PDB file of N, CA and C in Angstrom:
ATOM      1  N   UNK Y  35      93.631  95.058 179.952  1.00  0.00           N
ATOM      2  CA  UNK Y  35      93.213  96.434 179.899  1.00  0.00           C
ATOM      3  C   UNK Y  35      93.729  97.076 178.630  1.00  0.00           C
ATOM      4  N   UNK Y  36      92.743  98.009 178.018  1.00  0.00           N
ATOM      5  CA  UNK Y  36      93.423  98.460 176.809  1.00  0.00           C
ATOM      6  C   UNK Y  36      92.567  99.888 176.686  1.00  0.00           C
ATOM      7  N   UNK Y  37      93.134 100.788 175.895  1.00  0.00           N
ATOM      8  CA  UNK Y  37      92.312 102.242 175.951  1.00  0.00           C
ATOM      9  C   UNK Y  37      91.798 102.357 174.438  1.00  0.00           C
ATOM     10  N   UNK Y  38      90.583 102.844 174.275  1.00  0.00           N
ATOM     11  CA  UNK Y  38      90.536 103.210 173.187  1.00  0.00           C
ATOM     12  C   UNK Y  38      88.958 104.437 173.434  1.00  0.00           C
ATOM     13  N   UNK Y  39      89.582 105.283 172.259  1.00  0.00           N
ATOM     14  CA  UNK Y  39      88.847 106.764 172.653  1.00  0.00           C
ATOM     15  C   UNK Y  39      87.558 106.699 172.175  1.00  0.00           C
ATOM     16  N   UNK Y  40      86.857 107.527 172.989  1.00  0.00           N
ATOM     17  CA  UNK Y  40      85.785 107.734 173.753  1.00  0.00           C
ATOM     18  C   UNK Y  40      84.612 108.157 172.319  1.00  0.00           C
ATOM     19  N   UNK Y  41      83.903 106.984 172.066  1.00  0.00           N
ATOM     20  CA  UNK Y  41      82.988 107.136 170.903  1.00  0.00           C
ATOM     21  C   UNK Y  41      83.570 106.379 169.556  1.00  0.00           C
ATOM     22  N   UNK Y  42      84.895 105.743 169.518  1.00  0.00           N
ATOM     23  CA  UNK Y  42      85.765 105.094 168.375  1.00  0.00           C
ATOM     24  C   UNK Y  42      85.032 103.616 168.460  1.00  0.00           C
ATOM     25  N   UNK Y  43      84.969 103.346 166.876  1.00  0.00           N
ATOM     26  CA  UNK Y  43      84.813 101.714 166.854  1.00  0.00           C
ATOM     27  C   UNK Y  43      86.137 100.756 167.144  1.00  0.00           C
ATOM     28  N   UNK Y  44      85.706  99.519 167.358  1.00  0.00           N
ATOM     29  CA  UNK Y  44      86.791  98.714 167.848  1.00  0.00           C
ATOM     30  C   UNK Y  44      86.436  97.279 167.800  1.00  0.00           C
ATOM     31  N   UNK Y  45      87.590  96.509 167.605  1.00  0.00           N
ATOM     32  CA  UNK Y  45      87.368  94.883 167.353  1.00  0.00           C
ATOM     33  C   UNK Y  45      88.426  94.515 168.319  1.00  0.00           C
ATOM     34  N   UNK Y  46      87.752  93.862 169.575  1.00  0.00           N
ATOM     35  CA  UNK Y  46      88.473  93.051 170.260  1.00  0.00           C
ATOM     36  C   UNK Y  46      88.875  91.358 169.650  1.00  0.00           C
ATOM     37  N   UNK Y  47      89.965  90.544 169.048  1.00  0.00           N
ATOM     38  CA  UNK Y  47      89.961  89.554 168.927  1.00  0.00           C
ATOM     39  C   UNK Y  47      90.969  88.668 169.686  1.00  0.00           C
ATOM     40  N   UNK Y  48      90.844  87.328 169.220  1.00  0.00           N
ATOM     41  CA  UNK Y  48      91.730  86.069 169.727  1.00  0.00           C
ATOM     42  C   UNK Y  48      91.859  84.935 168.926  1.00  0.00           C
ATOM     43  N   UNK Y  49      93.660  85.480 168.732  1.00  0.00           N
ATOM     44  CA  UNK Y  49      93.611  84.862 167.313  1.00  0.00           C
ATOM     45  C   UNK Y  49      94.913  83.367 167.886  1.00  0.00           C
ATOM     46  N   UNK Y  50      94.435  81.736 167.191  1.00  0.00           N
ATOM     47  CA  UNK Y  50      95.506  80.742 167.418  1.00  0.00           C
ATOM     48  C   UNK Y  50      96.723  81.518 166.844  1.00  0.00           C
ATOM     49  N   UNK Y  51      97.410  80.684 166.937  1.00  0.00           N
ATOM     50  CA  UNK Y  51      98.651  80.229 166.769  1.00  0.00           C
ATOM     51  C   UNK Y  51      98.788  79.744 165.050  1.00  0.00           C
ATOM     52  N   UNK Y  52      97.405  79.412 164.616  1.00  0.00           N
ATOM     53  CA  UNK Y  52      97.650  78.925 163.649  1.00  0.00           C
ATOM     54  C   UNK Y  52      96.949  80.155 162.435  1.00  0.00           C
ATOM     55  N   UNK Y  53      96.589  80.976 163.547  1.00  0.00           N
ATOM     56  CA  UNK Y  53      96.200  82.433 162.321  1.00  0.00           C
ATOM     57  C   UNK Y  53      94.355  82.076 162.070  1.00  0.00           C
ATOM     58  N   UNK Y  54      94.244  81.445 162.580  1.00  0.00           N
ATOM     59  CA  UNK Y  54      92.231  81.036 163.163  1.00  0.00           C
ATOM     60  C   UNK Y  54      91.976  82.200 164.257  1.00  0.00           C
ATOM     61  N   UNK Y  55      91.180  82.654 163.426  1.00  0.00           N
ATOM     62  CA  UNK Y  55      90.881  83.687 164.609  1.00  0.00           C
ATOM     63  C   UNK Y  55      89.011  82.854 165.213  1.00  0.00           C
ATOM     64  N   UNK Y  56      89.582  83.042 166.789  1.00  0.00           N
ATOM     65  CA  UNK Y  56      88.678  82.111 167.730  1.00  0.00           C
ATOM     66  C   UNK Y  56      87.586  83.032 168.286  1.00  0.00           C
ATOM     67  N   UNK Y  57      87.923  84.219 168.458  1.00  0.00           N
ATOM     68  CA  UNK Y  57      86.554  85.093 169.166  1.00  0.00           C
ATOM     69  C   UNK Y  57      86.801  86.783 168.073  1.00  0.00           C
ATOM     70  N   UNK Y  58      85.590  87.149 168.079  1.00  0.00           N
ATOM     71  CA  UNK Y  58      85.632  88.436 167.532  1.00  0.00           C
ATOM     72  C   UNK Y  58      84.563  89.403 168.341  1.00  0.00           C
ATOM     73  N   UNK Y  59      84.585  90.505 168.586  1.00  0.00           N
ATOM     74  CA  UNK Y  59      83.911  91.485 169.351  1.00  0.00           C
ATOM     75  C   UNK Y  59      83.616  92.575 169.003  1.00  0.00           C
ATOM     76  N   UNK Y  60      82.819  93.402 168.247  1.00  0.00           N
ATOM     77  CA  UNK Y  60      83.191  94.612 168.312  1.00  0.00           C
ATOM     78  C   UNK Y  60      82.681  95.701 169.358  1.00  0.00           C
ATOM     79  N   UNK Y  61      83.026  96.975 169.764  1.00  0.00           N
ATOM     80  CA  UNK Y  61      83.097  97.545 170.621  1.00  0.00           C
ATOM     81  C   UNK Y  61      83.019  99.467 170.595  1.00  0.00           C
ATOM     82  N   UNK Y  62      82.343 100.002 171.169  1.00  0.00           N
ATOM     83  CA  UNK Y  62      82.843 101.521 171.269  1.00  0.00           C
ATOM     84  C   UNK Y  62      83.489 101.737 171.981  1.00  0.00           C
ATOM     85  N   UNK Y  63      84.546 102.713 171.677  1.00  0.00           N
ATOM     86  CA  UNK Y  63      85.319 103.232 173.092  1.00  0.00           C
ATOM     87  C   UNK Y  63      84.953 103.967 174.050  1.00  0.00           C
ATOM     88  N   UNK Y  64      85.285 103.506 175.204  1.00  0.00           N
ATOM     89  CA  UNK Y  64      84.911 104.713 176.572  1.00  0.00           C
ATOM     90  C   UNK Y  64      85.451 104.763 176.887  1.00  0.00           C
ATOM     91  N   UNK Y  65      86.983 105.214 176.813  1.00  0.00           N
ATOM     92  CA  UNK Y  65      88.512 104.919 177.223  1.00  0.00           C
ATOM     93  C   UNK Y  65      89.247 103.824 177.568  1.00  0.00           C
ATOM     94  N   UNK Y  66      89.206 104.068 179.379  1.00  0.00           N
ATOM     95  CA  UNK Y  66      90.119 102.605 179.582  1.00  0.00           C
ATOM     96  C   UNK Y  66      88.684 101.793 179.335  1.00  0.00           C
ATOM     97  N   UNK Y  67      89.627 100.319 178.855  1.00  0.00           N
ATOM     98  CA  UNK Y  67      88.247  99.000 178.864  1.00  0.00           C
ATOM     99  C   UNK Y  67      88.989  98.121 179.390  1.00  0.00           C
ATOM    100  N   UNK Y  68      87.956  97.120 180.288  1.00  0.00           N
ATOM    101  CA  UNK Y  68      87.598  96.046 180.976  1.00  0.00           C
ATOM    102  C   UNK Y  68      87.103  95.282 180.141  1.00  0.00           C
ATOM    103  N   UNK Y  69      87.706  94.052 179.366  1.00  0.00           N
ATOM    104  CA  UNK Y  69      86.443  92.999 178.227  1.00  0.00           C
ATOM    105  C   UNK Y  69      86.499  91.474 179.124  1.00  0.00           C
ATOM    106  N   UNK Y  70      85.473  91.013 179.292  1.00  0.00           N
ATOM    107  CA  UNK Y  70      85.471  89.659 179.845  1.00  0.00           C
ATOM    108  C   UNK Y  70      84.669  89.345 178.652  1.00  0.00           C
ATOM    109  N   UNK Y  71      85.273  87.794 178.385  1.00  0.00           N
ATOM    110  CA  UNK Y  71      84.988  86.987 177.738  1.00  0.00           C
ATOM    111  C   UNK Y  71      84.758  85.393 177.994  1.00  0.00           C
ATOM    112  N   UNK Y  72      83.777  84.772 177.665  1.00  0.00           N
ATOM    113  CA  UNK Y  72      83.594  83.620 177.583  1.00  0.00           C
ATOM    114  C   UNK Y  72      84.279  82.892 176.638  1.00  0.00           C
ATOM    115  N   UNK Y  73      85.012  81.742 176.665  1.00  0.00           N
ATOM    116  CA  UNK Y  73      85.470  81.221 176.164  1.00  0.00           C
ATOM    117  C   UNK Y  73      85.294  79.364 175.744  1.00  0.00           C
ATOM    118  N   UNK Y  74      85.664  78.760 175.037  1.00  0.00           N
ATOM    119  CA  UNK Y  74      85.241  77.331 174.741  1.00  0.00           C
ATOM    120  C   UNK Y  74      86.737  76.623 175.785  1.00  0.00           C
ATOM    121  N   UNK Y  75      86.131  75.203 176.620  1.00  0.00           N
ATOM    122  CA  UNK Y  75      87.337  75.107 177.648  1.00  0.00           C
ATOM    123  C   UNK Y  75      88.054  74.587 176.766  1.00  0.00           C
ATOM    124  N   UNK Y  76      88.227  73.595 175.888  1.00  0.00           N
ATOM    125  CA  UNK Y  76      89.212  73.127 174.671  1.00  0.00           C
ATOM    126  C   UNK Y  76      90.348  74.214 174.344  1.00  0.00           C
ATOM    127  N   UNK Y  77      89.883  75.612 174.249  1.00  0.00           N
ATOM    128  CA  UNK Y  77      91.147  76.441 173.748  1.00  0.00           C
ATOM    129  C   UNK Y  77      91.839  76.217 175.114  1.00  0.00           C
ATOM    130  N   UNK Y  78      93.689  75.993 174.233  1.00  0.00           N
ATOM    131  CA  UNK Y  78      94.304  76.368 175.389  1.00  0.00           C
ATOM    132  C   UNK Y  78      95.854  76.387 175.013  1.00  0.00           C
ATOM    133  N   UNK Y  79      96.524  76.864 175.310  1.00  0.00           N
ATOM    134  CA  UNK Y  79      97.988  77.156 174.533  1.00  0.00           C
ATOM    135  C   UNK Y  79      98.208  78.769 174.251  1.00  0.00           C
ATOM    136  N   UNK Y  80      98.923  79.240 173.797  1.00  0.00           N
ATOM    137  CA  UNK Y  80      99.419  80.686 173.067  1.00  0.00           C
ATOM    138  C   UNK Y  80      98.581  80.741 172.094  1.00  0.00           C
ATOM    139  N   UNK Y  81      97.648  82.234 172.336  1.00  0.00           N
ATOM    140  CA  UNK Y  81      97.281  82.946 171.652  1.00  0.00           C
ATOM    141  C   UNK Y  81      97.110  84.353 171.609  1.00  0.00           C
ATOM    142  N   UNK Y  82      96.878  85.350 170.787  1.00  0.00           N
ATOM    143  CA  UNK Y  82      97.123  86.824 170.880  1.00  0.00           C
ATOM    144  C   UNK Y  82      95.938  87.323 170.770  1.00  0.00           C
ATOM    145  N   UNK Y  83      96.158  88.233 171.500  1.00  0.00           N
ATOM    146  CA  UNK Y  83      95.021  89.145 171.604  1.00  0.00           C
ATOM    147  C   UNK Y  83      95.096  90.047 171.269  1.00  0.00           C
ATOM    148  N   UNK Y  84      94.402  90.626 170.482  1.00  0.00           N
ATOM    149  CA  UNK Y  84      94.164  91.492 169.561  1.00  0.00           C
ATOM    150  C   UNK Y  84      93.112  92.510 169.118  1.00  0.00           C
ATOM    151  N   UNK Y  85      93.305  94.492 169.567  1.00  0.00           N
ATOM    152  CA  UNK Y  85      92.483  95.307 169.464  1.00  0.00           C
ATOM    153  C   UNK Y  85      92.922  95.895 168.308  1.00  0.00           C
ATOM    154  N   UNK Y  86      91.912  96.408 167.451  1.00  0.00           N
ATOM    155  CA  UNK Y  86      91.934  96.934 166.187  1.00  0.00           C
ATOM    156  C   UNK Y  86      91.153  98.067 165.962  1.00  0.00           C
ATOM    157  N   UNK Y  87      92.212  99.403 165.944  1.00  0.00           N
ATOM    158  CA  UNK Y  87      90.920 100.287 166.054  1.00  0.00           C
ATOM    159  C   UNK Y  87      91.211 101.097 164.290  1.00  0.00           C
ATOM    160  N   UNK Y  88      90.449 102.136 164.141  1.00  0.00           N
ATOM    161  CA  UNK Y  88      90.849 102.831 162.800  1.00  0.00           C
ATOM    162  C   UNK Y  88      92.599 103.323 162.725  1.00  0.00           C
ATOM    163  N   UNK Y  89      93.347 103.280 163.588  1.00  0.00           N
ATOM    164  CA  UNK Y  89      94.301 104.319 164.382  1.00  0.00           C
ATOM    165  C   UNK Y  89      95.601 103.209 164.024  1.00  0.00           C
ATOM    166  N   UNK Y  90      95.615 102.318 165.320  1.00  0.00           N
ATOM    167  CA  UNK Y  90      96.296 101.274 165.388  1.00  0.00           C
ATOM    168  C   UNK Y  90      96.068  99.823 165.754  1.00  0.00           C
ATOM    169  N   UNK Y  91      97.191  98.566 165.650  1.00  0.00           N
ATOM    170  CA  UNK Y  91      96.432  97.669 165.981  1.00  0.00           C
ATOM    171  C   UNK Y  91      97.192  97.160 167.089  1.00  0.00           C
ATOM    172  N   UNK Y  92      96.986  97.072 168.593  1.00  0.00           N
ATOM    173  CA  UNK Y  92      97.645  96.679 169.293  1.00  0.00           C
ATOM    174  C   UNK Y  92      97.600  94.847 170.025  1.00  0.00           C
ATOM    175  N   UNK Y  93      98.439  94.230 169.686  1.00  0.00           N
ATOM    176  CA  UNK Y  93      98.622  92.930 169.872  1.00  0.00           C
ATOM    177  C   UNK Y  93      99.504  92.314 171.090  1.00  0.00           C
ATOM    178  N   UNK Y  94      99.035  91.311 172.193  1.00  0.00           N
ATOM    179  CA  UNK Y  94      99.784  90.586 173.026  1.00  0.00           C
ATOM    180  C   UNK Y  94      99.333  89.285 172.936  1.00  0.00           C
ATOM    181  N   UNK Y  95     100.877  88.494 173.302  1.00  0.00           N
ATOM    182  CA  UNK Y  95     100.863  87.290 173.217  1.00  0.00           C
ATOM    183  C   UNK Y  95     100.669  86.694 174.851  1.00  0.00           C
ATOM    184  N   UNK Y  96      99.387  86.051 174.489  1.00  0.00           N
ATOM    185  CA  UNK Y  96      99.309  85.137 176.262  1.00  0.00           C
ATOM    186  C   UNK Y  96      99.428  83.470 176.319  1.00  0.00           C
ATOM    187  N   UNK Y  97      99.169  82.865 176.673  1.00  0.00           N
ATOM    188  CA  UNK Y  97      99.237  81.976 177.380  1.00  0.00           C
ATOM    189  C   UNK Y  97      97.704  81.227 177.925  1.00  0.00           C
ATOM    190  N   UNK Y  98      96.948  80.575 177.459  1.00  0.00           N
ATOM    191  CA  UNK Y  98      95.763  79.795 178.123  1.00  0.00           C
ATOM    192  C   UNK Y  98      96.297  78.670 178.597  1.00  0.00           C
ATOM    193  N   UNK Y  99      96.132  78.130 179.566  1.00  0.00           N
ATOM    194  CA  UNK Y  99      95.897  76.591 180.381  1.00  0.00           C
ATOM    195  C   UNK Y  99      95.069  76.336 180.708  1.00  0.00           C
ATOM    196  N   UNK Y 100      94.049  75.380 180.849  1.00  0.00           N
ATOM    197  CA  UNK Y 100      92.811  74.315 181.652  1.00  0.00           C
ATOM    198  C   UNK Y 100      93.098  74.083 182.342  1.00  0.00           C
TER     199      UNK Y 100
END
């Protein structure tokens, strides 16, 4: 879950470990957001996720397993 204001552009990403960034999205804001994503099953290990708006860029580190 992540917020971003209401009419703002936005780049949802998911970036390795090795600084490869694996998915890119962009997005308007409608406050809180819900993003589901499809993914390739091969990714899997620590990677961050990453919203980027004009403002700030807010980043967490997760965890994928198969």
């Amino acid at each position: 879950r992540f917020y971003v204001e209401p009419g703002k552009p936005a780049v949802l990403a998911l970036i390795s470990q090795a600084g490869t960034e694996l998915l890119s999205k962009r997005l308007t804001g409608h406050g809180q957001h819900i993003e589901h994503v499809q993914l390739n099953r091969s990714i899997s290990g620590t990677v961050l996720i990453q919203v980027r708006t004009n403002k700030r860029i807010l980043t967490k580190k997760v965890v994928l397993v198969k």
